[in-house]
XYZ file of N, CA and C in Angstrom:
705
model
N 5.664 -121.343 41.296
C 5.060 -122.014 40.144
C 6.066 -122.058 38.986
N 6.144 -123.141 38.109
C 7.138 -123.614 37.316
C 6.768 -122.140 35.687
N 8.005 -122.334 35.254
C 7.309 -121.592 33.812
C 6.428 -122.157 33.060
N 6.176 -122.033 32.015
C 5.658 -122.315 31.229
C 6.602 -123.064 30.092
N 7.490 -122.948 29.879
C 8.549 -123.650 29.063
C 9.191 -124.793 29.898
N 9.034 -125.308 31.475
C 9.062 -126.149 32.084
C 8.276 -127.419 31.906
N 6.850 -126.803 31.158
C 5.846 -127.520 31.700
C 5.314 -128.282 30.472
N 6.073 -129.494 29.584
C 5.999 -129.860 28.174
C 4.591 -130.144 28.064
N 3.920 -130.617 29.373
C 2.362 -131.689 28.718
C 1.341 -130.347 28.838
N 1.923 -129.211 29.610
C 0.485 -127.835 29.428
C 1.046 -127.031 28.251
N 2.614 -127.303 27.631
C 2.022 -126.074 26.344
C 1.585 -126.873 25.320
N 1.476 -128.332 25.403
C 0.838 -128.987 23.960
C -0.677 -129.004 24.274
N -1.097 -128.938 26.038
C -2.285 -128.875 26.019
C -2.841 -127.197 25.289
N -2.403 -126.095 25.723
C -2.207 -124.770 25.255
C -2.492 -125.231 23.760
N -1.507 -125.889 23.005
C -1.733 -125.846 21.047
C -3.026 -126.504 21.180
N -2.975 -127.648 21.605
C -4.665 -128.411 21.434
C -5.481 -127.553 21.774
N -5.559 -126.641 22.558
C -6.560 -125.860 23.185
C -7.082 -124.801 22.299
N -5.656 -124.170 21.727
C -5.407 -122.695 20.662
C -6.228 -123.833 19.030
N -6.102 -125.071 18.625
C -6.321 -125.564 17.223
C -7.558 -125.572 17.269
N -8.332 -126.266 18.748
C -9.506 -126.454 18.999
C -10.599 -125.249 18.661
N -10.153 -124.219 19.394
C -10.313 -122.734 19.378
C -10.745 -122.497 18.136
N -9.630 -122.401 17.433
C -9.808 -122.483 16.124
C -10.839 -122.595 14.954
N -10.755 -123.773 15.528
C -12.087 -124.839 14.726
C -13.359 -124.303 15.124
N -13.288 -124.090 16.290
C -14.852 -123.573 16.808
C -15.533 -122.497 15.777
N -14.348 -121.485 15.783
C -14.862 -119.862 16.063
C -15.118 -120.244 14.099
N -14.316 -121.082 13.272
C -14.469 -120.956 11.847
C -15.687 -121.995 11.737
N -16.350 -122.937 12.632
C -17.128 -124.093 11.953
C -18.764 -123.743 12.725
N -18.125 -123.015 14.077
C -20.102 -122.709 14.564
C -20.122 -121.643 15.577
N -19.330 -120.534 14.946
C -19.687 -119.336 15.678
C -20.319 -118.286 14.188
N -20.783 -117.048 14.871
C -20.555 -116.510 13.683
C -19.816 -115.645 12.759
N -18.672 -116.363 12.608
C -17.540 -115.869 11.648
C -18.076 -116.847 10.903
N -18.487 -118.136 11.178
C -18.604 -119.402 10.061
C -19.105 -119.187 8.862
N -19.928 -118.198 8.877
C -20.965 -117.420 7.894
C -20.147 -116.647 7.137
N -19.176 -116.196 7.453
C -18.216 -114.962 6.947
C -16.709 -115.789 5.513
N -16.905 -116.968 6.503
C -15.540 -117.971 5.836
C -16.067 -118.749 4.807
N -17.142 -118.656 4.380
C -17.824 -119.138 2.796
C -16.739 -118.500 1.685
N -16.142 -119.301 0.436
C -15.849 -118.644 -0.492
C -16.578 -117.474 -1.636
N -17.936 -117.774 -1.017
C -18.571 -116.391 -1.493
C -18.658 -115.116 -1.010
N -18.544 -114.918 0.569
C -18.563 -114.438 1.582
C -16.919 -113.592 1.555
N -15.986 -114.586 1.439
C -14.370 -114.161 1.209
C -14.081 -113.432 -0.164
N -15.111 -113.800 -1.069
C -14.892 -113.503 -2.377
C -15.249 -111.804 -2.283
N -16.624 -111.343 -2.058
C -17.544 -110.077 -2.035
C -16.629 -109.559 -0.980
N -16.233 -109.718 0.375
C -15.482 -108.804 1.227
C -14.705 -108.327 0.613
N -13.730 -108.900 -0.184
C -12.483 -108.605 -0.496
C -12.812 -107.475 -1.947
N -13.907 -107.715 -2.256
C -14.675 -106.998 -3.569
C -14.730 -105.524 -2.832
N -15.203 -105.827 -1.595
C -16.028 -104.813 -1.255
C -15.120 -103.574 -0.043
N -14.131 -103.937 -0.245
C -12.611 -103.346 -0.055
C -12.500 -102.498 -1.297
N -12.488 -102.243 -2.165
C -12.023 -101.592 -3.528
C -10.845 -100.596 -2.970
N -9.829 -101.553 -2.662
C -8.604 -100.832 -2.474
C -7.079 -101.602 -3.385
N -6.517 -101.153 -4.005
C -5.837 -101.986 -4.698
C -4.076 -102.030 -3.560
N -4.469 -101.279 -2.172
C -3.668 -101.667 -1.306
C -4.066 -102.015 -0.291
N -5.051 -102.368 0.439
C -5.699 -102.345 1.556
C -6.156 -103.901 1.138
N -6.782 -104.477 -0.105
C -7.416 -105.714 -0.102
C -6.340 -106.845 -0.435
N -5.713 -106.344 -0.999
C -4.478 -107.285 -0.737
C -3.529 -107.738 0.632
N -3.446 -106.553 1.450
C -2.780 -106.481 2.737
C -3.678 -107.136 3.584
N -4.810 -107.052 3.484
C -6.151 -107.929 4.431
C -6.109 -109.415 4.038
N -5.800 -109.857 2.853
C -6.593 -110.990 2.193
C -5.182 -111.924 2.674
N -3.910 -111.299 2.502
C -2.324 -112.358 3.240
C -2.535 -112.272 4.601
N -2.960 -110.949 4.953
C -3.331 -111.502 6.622
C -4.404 -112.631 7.291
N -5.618 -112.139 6.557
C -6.715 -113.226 7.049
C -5.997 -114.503 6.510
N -5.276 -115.056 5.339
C -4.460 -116.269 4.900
C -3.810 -116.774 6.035
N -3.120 -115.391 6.211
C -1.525 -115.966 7.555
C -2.525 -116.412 8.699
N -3.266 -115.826 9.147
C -3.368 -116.091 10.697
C -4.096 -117.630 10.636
N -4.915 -117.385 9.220
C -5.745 -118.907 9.246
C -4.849 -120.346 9.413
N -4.316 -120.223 8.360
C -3.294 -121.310 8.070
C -2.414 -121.504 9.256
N -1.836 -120.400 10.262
C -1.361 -120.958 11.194
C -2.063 -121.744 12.457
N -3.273 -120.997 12.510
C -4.177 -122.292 13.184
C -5.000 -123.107 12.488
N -4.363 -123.632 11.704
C -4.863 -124.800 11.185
C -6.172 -125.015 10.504
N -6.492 -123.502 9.913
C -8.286 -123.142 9.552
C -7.697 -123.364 7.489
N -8.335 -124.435 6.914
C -8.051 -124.686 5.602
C -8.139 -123.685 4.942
N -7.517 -123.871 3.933
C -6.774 -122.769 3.014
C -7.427 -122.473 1.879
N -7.719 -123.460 1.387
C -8.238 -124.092 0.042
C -9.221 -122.885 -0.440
N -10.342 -122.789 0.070
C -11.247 -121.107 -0.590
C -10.653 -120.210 -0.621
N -9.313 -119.854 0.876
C -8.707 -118.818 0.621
C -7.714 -119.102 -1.041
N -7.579 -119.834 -0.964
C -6.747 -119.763 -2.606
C -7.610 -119.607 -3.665
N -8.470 -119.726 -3.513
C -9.199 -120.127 -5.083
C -9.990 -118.515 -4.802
N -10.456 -117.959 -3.634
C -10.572 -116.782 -3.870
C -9.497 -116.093 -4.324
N -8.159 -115.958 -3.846
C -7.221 -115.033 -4.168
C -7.105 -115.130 -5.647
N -7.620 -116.053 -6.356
C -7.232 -116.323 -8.176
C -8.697 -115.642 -8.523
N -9.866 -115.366 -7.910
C -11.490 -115.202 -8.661
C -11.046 -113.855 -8.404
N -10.731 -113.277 -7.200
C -10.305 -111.790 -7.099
C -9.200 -111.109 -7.480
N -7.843 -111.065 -7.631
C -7.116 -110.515 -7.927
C -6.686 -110.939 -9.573
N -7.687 -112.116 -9.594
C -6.732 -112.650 -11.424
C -5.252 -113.732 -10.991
N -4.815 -113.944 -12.000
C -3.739 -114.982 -12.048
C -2.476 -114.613 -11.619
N -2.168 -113.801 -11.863
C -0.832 -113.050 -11.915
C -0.529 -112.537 -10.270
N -1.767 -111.566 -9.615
C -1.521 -111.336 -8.383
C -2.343 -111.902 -7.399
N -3.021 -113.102 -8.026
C -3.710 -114.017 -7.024
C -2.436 -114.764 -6.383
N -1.710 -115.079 -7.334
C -0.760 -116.381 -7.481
C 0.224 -115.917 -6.562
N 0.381 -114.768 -6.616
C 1.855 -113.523 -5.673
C 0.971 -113.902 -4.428
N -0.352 -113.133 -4.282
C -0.970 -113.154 -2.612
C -1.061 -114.087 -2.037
N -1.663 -115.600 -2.874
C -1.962 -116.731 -2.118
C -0.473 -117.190 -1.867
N 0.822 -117.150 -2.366
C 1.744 -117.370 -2.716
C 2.487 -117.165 -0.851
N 2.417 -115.686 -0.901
C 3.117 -115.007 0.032
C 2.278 -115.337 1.551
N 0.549 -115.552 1.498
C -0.168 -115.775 2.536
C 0.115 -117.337 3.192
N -0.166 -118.479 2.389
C 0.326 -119.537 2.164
C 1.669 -119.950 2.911
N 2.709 -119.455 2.599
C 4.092 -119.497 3.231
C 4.157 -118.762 3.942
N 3.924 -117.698 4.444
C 3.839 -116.919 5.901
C 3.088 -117.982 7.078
N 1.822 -118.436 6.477
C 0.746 -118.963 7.643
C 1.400 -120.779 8.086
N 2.103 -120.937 6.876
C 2.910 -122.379 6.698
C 3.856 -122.303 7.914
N 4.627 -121.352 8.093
C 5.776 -120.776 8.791
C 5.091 -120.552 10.228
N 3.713 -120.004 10.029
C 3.468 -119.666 11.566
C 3.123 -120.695 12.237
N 2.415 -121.885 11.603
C 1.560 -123.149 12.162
C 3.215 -123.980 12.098
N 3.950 -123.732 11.430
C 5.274 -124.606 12.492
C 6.284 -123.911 13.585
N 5.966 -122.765 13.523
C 6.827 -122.145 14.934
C 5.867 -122.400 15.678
N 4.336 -122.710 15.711
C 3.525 -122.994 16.881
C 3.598 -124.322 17.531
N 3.685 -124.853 16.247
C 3.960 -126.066 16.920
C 5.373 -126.853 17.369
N 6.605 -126.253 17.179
C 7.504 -126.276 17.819
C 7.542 -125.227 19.084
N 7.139 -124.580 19.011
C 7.192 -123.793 20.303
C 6.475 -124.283 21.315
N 5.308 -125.239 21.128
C 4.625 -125.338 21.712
C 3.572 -126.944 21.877
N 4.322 -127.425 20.967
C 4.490 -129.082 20.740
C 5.473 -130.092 21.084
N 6.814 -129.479 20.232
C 8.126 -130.642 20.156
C 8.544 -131.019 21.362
N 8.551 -130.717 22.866
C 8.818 -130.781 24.104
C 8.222 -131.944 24.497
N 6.316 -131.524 23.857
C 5.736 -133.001 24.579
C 5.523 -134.157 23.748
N 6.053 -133.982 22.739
C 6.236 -135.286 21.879
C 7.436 -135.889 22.062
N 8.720 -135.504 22.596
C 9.763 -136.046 23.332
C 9.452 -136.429 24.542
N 8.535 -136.055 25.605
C 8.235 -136.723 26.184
C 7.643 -137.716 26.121
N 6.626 -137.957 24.806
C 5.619 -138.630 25.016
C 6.709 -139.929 24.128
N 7.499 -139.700 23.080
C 7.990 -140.536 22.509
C 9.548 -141.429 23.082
N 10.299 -140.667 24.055
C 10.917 -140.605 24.679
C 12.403 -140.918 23.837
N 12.608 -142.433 24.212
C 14.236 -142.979 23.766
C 14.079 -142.906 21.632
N 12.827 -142.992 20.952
C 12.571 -143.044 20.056
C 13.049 -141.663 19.261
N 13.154 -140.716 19.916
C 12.814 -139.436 19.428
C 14.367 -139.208 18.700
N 15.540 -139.792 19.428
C 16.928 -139.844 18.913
C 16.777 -139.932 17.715
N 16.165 -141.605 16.920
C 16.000 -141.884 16.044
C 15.698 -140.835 15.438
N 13.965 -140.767 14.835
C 13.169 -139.378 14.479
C 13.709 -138.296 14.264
N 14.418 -137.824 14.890
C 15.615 -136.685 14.644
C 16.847 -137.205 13.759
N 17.513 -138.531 13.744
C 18.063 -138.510 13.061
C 17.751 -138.714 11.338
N 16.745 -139.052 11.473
C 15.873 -139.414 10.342
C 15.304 -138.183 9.682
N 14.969 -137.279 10.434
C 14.606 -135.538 10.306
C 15.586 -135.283 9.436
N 16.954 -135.351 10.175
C 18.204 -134.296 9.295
C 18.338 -135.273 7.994
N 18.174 -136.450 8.082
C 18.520 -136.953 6.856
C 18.130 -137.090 5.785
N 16.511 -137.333 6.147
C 15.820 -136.922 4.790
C 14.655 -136.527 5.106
N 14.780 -135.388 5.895
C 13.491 -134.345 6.350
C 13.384 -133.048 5.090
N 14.271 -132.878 4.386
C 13.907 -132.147 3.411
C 12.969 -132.454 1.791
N 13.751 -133.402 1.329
C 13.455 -134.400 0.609
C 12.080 -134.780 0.560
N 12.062 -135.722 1.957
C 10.409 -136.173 2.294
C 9.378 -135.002 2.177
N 9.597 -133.896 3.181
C 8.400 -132.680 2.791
C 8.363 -132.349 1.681
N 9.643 -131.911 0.966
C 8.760 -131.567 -0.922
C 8.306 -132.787 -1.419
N 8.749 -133.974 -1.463
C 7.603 -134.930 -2.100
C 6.287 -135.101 -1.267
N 5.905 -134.871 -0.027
C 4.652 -134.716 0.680
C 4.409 -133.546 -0.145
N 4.444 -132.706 -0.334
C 4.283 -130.821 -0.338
C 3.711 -131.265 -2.031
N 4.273 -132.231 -2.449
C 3.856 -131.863 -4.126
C 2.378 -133.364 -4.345
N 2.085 -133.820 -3.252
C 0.924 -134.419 -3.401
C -0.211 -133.972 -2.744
N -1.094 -133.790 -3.975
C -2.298 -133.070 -3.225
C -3.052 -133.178 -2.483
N -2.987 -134.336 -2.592
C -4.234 -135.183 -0.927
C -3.384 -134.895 0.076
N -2.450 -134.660 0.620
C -1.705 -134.699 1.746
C -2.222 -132.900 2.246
N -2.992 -133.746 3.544
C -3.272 -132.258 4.006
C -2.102 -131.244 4.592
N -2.485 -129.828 4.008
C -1.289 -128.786 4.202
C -1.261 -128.337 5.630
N -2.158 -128.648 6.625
C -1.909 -128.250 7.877
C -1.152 -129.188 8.845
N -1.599 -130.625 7.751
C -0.709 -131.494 9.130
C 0.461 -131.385 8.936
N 0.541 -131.322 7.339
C 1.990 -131.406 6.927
C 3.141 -129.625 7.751
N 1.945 -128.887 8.190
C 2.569 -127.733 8.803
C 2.646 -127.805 10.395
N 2.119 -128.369 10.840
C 1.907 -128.820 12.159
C 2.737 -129.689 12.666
N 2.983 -131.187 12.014
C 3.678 -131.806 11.827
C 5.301 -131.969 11.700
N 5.432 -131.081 11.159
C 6.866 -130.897 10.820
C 7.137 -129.604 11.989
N 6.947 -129.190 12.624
C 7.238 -128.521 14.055
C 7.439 -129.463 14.730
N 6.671 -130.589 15.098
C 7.070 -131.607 15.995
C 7.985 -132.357 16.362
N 9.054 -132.166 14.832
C 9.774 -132.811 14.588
C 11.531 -131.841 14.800
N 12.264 -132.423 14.788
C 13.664 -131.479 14.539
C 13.959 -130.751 13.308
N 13.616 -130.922 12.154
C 13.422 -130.205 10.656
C 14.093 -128.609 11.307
N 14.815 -128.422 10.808
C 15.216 -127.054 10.914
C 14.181 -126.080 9.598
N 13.928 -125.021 10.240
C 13.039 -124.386 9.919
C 13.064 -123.781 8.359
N 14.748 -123.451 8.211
C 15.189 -122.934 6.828
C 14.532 -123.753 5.801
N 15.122 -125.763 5.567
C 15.026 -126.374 5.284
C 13.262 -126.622 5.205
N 12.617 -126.487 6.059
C 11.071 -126.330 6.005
C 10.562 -125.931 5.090
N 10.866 -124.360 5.007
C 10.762 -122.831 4.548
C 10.998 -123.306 2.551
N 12.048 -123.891 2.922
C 12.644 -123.975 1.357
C 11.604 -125.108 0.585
N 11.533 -126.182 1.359
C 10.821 -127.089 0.769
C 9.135 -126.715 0.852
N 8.921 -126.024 1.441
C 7.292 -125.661 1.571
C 7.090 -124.891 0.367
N 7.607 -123.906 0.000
C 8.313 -123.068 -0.927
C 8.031 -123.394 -2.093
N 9.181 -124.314 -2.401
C 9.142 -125.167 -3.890
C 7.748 -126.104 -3.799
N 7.519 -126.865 -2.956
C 6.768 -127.839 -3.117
C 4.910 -127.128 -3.200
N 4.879 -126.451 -2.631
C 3.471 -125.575 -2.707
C 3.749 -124.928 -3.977
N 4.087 -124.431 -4.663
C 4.278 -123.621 -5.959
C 3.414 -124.025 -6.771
N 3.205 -125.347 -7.447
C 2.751 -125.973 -8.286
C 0.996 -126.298 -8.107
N 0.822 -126.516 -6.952
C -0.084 -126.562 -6.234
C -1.081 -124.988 -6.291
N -0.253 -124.263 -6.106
C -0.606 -123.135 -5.732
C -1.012 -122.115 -7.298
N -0.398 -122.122 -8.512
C -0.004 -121.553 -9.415
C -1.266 -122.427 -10.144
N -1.699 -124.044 -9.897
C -2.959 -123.977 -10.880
C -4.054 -123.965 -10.023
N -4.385 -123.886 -8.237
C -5.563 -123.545 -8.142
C -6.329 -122.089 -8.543
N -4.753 -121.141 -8.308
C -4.944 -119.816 -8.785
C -5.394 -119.730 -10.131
N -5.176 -120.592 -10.990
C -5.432 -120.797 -12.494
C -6.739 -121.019 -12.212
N -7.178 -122.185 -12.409
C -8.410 -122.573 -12.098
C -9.524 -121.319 -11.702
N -9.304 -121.039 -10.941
C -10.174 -120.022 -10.184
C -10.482 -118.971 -11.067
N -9.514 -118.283 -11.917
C -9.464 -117.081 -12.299
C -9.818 -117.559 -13.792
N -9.961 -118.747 -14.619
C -10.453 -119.437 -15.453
C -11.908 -119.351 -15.609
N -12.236 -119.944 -13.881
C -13.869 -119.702 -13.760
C -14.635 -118.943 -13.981
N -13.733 -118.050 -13.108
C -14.514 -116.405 -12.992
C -15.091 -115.959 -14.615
N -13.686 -115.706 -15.163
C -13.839 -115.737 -17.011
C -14.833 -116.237 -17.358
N -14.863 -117.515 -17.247
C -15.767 -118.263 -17.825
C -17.300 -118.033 -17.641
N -17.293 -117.514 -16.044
C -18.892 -117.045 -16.187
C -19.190 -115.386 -16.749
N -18.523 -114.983 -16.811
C -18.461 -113.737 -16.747
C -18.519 -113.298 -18.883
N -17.650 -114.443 -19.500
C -17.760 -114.452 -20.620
C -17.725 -115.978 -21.443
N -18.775 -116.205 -22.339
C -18.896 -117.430 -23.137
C -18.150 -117.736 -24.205
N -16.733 -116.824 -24.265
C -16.227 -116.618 -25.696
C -15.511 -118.003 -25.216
N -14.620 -118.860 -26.311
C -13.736 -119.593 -27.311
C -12.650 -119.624 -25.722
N -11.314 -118.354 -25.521
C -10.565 -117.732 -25.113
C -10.893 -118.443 -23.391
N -12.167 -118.236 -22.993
C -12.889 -118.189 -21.876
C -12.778 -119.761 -21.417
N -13.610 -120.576 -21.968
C -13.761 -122.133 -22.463
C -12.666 -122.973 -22.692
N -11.883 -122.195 -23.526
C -9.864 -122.744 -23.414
C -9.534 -122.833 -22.420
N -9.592 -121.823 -21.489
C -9.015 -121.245 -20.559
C -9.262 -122.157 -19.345
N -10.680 -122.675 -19.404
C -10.945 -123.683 -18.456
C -10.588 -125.266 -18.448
N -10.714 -125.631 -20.200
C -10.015 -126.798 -20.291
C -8.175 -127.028 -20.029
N -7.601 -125.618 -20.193
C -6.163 -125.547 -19.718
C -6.495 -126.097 -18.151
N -7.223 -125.063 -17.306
C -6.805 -125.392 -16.074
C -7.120 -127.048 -15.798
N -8.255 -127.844 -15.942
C -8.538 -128.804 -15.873
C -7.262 -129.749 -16.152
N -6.716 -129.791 -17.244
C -5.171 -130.486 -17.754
C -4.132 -130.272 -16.622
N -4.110 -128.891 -16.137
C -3.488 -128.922 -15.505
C -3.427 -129.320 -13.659
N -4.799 -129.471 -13.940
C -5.027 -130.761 -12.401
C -4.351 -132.012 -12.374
N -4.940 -132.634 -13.721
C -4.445 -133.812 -13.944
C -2.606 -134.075 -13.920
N -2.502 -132.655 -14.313
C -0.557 -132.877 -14.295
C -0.269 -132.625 -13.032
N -0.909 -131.888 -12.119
C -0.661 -132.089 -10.765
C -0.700 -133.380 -9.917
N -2.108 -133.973 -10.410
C -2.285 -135.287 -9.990
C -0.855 -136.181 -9.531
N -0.058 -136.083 -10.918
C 0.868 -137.110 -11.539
C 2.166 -136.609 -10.807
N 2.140 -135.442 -10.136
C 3.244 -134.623 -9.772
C 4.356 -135.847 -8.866
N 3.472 -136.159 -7.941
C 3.969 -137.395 -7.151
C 4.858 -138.479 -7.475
N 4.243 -139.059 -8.781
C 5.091 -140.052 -9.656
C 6.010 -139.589 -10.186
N 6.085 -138.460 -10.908
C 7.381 -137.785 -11.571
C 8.491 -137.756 -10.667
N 8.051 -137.013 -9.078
C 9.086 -136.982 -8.157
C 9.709 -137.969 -7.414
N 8.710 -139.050 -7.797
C 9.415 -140.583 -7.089
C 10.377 -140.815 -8.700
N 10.293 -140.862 -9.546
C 10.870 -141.615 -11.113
C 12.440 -140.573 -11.338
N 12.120 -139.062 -10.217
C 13.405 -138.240 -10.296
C 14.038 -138.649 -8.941
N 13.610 -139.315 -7.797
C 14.567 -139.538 -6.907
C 13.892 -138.662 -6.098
N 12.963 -137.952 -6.043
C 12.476 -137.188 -4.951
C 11.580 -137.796 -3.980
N 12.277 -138.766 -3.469
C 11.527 -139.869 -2.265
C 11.579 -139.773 -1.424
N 11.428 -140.459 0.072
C 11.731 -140.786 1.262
C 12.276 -142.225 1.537
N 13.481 -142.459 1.057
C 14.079 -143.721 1.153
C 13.644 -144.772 2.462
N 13.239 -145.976 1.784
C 12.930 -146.511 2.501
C 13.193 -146.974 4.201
N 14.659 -146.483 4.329
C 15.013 -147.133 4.887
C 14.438 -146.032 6.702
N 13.722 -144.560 6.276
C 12.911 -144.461 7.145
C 12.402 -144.887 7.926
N 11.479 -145.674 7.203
C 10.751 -146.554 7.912
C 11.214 -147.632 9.112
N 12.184 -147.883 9.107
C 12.821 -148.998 9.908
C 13.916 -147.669 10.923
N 13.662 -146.984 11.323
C 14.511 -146.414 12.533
C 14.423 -147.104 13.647
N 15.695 -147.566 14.027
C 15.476 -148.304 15.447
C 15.896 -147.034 16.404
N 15.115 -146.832 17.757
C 15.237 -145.899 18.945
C 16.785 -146.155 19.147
C-alpha cells in the first residue's frame, strides 16, 4: 500500500474530512453550547488563574483557528476578559499561532492536490505567489470582510513561503486585532459603569471601526496592492 504522502487526492480528502469535523463538533454537537461568547466569556472567568486562563484561552484560540472554527468571539472575549492591554497580547499570540497552524495544514495536506487538480497552471500561480504573494496577503489581511480562515487555508495551497506568510499575517492582523480588543473591553466598561470615561471609551472604539473600514483604501493610495497584472497569468 502506497504512503500517504503518495496519495495527493486522500490527504486533501483527510483536510476536507478534518474541516468538516470541525464544523460539526462546534455547530451541533455539544461543545456548540460551550462556544457561545458568553459561555467562552464565564469559563475563562471561572478559571481565576492569572496563569492557567491565559494558557487555556491561546490554546482553545490555536487549535480553533487552525481548523477553521471562527475566531471572532474568541477575540472579543479575550478584550471583555483580560482588558486591553493583555487581551490584545493573548488574542494577538492565539490568532498567529492558529493562523500558522491552518496553513501548515493545509500545505501539508492540500498543495499536492491542487497541483494536481490545477496541473500546467500551477507554474504560473507559483510564480505569481513569489511575486506578489506577500504584498497581496497584507492588503487581504487589512480588509475586514475577507474571511481569516480562507485567507489561512488558502495561502497553504499556494507556494507562499511560510516566513513571508507569518510576517504578513502579523502586520496585517494587528490593526484588526488591537480595535476588536478595544471594542470589547470598552463594552464591558460600559456596562459595568455609566460614567463620561466609560461612554468615551465606546465612542473611541466605534471611530475606530470606521478607520479600519478605510484601512483598505489607504493601502491601495500607499501602493499596498496586488498589481494587476495577477490577474492575467498565463499557465
Amino acid at each position: 500500500m502506497a504512503p500517504l504522502g503518495s496519495r495527493p487526492w486522500l490527504k486533501m480528502a483527510l483536510l476536507v474530512a478534518t474541516l468538516l469535523a470541525a464544523a460539526a463538533v462546534t455547530h451541533w454537537s455539544p461543545v456548540a453550547s460551550r462556544l457561545s461568547l458568553e459561555q467562552i466569556v464565564t469559563g475563562m472567568r471561572n478559571l481565576q488563574s492569572p496563569v492557567v486562563a491565559p494558557l487555556v484561552f491561546v490554546l482553545v484560540y490555536t487549535v480553533a483557528t487552525t481548523v477553521a472554527v471562527p475566531g471572532s468571539w474568541l477575540t472579543i472575549a479575550g478584550g471583555a476578559v483580560f482588558g486591553f492591554g493583555w487581551g490584545a497580547l493573548y488574542n494577538t499570540i492565539g490568532a498567529n499561532l492558529g493562523a500558522s497552524g491552518a496553513f501548515l495544514l493545509a500545505r501539508a495536506l492540500g498543495r499536492d492536490g491542487v497541483e494536481r487538480i490545477f496541473g500546467k497552471r500551477v507554474p504560473g500561480l507559483a510564480r505569481a505567489t513569489r511575486e506578489f504573494g506577500f504584498v497581496g496577503l497584507l492588503a487581504l489581511r487589512l480588509v475586514p470582510l475577507v474571511p481569516f480562515n480562507v485567507l489561512n487555508l488558502g495561502s497553504g495551497l499556494t507556494r507562499l513561503r511560510w516566513r513571508e506568510y507569518l510576517v504578513a499575517t502579523m502586520l496585517g492582523i494587528l490593526p484588526g486585532t488591537l480595535v476588536y480588543t478595544f471594542f470589547a473591553d470598552a463594552l464591558v466598561l460600559g456596562s459595568v459603569e455609566a460614567s463620561g470615561d466609560a461612554r468615551t471609551r465606546v465612542w473611541i472604539a466605534g471611530g475606530l471601526f470606521l478607520v479600519l473600514s478605510l484601512l483598505p483604501l489607504l493601502a491601495r493610495r500607499l501602493g499596498f496592492g496586488v498589481p494587476e497584472k495577477t490577474s492575467t497569468v498565463s499557465p
